[in-house]
Tab-separated table of C-alpha atoms in Angstrom:
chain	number	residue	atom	x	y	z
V	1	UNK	CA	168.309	39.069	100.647
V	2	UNK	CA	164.864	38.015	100.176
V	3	UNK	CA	162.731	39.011	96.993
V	4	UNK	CA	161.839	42.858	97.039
V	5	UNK	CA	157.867	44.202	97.212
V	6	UNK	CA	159.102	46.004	93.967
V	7	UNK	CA	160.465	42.820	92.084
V	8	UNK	CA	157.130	40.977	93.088
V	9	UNK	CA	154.743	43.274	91.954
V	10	UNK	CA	157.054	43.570	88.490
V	11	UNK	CA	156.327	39.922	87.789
V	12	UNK	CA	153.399	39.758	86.070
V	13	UNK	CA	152.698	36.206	85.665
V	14	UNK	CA	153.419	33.177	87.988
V	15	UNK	CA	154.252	29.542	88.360
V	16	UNK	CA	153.237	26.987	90.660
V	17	UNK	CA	156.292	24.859	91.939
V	18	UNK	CA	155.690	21.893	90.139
V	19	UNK	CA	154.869	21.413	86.496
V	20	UNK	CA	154.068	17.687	85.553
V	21	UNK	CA	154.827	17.960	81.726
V	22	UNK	CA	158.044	20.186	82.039
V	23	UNK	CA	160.787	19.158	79.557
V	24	UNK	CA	163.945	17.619	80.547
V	25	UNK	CA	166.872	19.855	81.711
V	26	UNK	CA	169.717	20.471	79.704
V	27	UNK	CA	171.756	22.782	82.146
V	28	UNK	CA	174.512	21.269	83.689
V	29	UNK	CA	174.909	23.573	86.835
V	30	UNK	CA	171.347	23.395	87.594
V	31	UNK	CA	171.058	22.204	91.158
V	32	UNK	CA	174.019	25.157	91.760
V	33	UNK	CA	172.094	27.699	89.908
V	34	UNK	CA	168.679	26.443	91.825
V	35	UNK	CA	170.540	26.918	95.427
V	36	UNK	CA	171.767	30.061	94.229
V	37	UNK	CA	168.342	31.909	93.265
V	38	UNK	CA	166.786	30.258	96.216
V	39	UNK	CA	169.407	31.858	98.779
V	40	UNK	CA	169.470	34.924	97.076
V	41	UNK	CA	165.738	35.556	96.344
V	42	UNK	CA	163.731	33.293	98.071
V	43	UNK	CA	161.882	31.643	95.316
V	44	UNK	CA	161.541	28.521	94.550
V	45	UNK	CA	162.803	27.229	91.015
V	46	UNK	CA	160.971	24.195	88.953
V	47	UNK	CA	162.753	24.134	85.848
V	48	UNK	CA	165.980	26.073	84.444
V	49	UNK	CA	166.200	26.093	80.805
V	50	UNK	CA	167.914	26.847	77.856
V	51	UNK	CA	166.173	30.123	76.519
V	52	UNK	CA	165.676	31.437	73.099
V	53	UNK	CA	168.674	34.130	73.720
V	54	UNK	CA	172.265	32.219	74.025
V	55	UNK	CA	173.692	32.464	76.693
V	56	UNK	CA	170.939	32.769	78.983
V	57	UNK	CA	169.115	30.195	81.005
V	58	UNK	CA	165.246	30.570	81.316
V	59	UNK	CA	164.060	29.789	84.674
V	60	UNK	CA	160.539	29.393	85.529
V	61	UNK	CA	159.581	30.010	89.627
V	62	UNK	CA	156.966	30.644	92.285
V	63	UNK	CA	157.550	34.410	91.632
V	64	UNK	CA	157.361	34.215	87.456
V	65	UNK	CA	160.055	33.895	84.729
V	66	UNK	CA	163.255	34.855	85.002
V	67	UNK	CA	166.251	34.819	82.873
V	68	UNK	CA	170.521	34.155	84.272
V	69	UNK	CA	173.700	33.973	82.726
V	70	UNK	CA	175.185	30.520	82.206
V	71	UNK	CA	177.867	31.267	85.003
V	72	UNK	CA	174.518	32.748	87.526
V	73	UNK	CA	176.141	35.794	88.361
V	74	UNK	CA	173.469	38.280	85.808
V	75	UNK	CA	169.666	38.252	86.281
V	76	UNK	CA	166.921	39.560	84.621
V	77	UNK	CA	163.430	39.565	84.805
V	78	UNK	CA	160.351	40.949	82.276
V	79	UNK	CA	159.248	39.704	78.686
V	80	UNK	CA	160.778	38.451	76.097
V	81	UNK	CA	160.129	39.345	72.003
V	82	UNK	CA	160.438	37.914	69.198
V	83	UNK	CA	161.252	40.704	66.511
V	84	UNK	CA	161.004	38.289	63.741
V	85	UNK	CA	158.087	36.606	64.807
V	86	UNK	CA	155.708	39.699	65.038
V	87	UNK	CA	156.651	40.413	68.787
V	88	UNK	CA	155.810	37.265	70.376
V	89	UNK	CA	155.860	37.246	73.876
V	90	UNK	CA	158.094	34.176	74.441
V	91	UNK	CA	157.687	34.674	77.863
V	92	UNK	CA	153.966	34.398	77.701
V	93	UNK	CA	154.417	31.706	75.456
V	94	UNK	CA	156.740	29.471	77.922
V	95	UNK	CA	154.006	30.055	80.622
V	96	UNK	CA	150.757	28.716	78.853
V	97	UNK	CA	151.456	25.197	79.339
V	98	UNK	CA	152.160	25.255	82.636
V	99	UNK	CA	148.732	27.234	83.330
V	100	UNK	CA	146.775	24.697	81.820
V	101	UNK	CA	148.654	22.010	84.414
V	102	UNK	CA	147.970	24.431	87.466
V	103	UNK	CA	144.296	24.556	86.342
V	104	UNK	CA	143.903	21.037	86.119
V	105	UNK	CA	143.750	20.150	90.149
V	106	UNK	CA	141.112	22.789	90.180
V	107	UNK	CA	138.805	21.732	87.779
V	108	UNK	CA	136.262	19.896	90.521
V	109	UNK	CA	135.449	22.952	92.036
V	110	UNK	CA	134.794	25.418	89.329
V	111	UNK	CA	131.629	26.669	88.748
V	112	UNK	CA	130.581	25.470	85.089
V	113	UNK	CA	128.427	27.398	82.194
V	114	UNK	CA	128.575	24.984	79.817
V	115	UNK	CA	127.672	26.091	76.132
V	116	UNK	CA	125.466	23.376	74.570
V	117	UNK	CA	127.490	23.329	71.419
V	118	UNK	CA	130.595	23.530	73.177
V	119	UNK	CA	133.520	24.570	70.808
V	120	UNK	CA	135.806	26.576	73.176
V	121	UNK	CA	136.444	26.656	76.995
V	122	UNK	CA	137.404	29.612	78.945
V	123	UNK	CA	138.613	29.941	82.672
V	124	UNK	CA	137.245	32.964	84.573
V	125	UNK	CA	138.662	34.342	87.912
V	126	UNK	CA	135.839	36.245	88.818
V	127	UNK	CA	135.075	38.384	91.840
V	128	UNK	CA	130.704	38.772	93.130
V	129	UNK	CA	131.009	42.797	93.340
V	130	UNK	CA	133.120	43.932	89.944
V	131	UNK	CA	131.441	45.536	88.189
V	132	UNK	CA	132.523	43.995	84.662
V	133	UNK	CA	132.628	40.757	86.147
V	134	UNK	CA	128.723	41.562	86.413
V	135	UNK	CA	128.719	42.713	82.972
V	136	UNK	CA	130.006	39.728	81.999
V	137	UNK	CA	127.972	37.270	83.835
V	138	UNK	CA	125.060	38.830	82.637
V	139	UNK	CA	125.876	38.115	78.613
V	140	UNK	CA	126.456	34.422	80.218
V	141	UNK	CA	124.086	33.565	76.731
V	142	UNK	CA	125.807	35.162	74.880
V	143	UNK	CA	129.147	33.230	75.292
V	144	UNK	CA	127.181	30.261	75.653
V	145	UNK	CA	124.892	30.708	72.262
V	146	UNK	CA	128.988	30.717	70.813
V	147	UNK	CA	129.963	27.803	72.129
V	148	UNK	CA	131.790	29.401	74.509
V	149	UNK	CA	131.860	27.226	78.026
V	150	UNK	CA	133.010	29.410	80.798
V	151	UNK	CA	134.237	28.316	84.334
V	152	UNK	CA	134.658	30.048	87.417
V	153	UNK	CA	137.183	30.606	89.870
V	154	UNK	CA	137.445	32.909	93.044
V	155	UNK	CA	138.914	36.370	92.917
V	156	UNK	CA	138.319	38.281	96.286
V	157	UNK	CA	139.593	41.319	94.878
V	158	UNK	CA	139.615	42.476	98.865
V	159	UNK	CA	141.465	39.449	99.543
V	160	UNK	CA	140.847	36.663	102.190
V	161	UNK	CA	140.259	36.939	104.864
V	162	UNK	CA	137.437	39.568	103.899
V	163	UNK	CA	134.142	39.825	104.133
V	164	UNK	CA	134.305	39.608	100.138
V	165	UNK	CA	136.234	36.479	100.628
V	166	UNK	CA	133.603	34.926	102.938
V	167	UNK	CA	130.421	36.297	100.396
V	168	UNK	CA	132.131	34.091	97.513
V	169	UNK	CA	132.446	31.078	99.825
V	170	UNK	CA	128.808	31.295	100.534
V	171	UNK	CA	128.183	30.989	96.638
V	172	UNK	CA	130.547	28.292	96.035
V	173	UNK	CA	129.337	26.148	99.321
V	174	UNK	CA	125.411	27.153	98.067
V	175	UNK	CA	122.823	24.133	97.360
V	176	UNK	CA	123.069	25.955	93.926
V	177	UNK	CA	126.121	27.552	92.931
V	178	UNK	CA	125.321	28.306	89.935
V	179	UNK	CA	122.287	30.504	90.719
V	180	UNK	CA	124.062	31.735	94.149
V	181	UNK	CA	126.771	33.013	91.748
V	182	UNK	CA	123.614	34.695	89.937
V	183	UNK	CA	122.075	35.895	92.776
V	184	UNK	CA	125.580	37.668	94.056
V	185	UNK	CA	125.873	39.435	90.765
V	186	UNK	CA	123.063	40.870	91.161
V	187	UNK	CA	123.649	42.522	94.315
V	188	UNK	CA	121.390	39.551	96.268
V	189	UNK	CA	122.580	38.287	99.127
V	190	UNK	CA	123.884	34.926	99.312
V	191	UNK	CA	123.024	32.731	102.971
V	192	UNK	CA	126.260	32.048	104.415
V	193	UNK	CA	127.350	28.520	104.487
V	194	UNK	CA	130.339	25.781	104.802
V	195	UNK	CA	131.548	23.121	102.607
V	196	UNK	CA	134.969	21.843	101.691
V	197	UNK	CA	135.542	24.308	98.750
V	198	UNK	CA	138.705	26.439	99.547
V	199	UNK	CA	138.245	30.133	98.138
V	200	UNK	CA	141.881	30.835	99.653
V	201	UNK	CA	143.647	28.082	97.608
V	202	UNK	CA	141.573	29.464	94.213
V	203	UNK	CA	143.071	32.756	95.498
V	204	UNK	CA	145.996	32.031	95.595
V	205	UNK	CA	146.174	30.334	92.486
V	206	UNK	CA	145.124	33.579	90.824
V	207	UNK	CA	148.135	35.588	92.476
V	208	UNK	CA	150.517	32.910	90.798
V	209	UNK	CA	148.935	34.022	87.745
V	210	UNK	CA	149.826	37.826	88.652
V	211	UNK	CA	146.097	38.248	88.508
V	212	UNK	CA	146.063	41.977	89.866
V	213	UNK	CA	142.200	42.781	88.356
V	214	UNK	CA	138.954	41.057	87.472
V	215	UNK	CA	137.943	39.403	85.420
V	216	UNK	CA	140.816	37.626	84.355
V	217	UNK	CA	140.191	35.109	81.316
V	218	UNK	CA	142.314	31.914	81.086
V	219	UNK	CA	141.692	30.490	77.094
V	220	UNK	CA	141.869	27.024	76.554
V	221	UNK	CA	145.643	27.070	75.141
V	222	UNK	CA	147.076	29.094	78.193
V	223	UNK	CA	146.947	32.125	77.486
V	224	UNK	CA	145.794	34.769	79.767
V	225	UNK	CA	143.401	37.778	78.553
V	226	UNK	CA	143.163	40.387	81.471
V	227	UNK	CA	139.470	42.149	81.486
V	228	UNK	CA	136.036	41.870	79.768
V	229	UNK	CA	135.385	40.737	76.656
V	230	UNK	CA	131.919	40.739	74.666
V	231	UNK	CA	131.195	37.309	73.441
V	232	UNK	CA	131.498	38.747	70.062
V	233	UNK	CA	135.279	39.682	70.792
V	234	UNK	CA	136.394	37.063	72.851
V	235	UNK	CA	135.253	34.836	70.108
V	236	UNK	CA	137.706	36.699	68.022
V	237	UNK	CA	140.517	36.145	70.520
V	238	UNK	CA	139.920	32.685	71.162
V	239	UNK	CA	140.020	32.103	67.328
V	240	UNK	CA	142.674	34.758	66.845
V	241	UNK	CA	144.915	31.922	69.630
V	242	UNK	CA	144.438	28.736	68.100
């Protein structure tokens, strides 16, 4: 039985396959238990776990985090808390680092603002025709006068193929992305053109995320922020994360 619509839409945030600084395994039935959820849900698995509840394994996939029983016949998906800890999302928590490793391959083609005294960097999927993606853009200063560098990835909120899709390809492939990306927030339109920049893959990306709305704020430990923030009060989250 593969993976339901339902259970995929549940899962909020998502891995990539591979995660380069992933901690050894200590699960003794793990290439069982990895055949197992493969068969049985079609995803793939990169790392199963010990998790913070006994008697549970944590396993990280393609379609998010889920957690199994040590003999893989339970299974469980959604976030875990930490009561004791002030709610910490230990879910969210076990999903920042390998973020920051999905980001990395990624980091030639995003579109840089770069604060002058840079203290923080942010990671912005960001769609041309949102309207708080716009809102955002425009206080661009603002973050920057903060220290606040913020880079761009693609967010076809219509999806690709679409004629959104091909409108944020034309800014990315532009002589001048960086005032293309401008000139698209604005409502301008951007000359259509090619390069080897692949809007699809940064699209993708985003749905591993469990990106579902724009803009969607990546801070520089991992975390994800969903929506706009003034630079005022994203200062105050970034700080509020360290």
């Amino acid at each position: 039985m593969k993976l339901t619509k339902a259970f995929a839409l549940a899962v909020s945030i998502v891995i990539a396959p591979a995660v380069s600084a992933a901690p050894a395994s200590d699960v003794s039935n793990e290439s069982a238990l990895k055949q197992k959820l493969t068969d049985t849900l079609g995803v793939n698995v990169s790392l199963i776990q010990s998790s913070p509840v006994d008697g549970l394994y944590q396993v990280l996939t393609d379609r998010g985090v889920l957690y199994v029983t040590k003999d893989g016949t339970k299974l469980f998906h959604g976030n875990l808390y930490d009561m004791e800890q002030g709610m910490k999302n230990l879910t969210e928590a076990a999903l920042a680092g390998p973020r920051l490793e999905m980001l990395k391959p990624f980091e030639k083609d995003m579109l840089v603002y770069k604060a002058k005294d840079e203290k923080h960097v942010i990671t912005v999927f960001t769609d041309v025709d949102c309207g708080y993606c716009r809102k955002l853009h425009n206080q661009m200063q603002g973050y920057n006068d903060l220290g606040i560098t913020v880079r761009y990835l693609a967010y076809p909120r219509a999806g690709v193929p679409s004629a959104n899709a091909d409108e944020m390809q034309a800014v990315w492939c532009a002589k001048d992305p960086l005032k293309a990306m401008t000139e698209a927030k604005n409502g301008g339109n951007v000359k259509a053109a090619s390069c080897d920049v692949d809007i699809t893959k940064q699209y993708q990306l985003g749905q591993s995320f469990g990106i579902n709305g724009t803009p969607a704020l990546v801070l520089e430990n991992g975390t994800m922020v969903p929506g706009y923030q003034s630079p005022a009060d994203l200062l105050r989250t970034i700080e509020s994360n360290l």
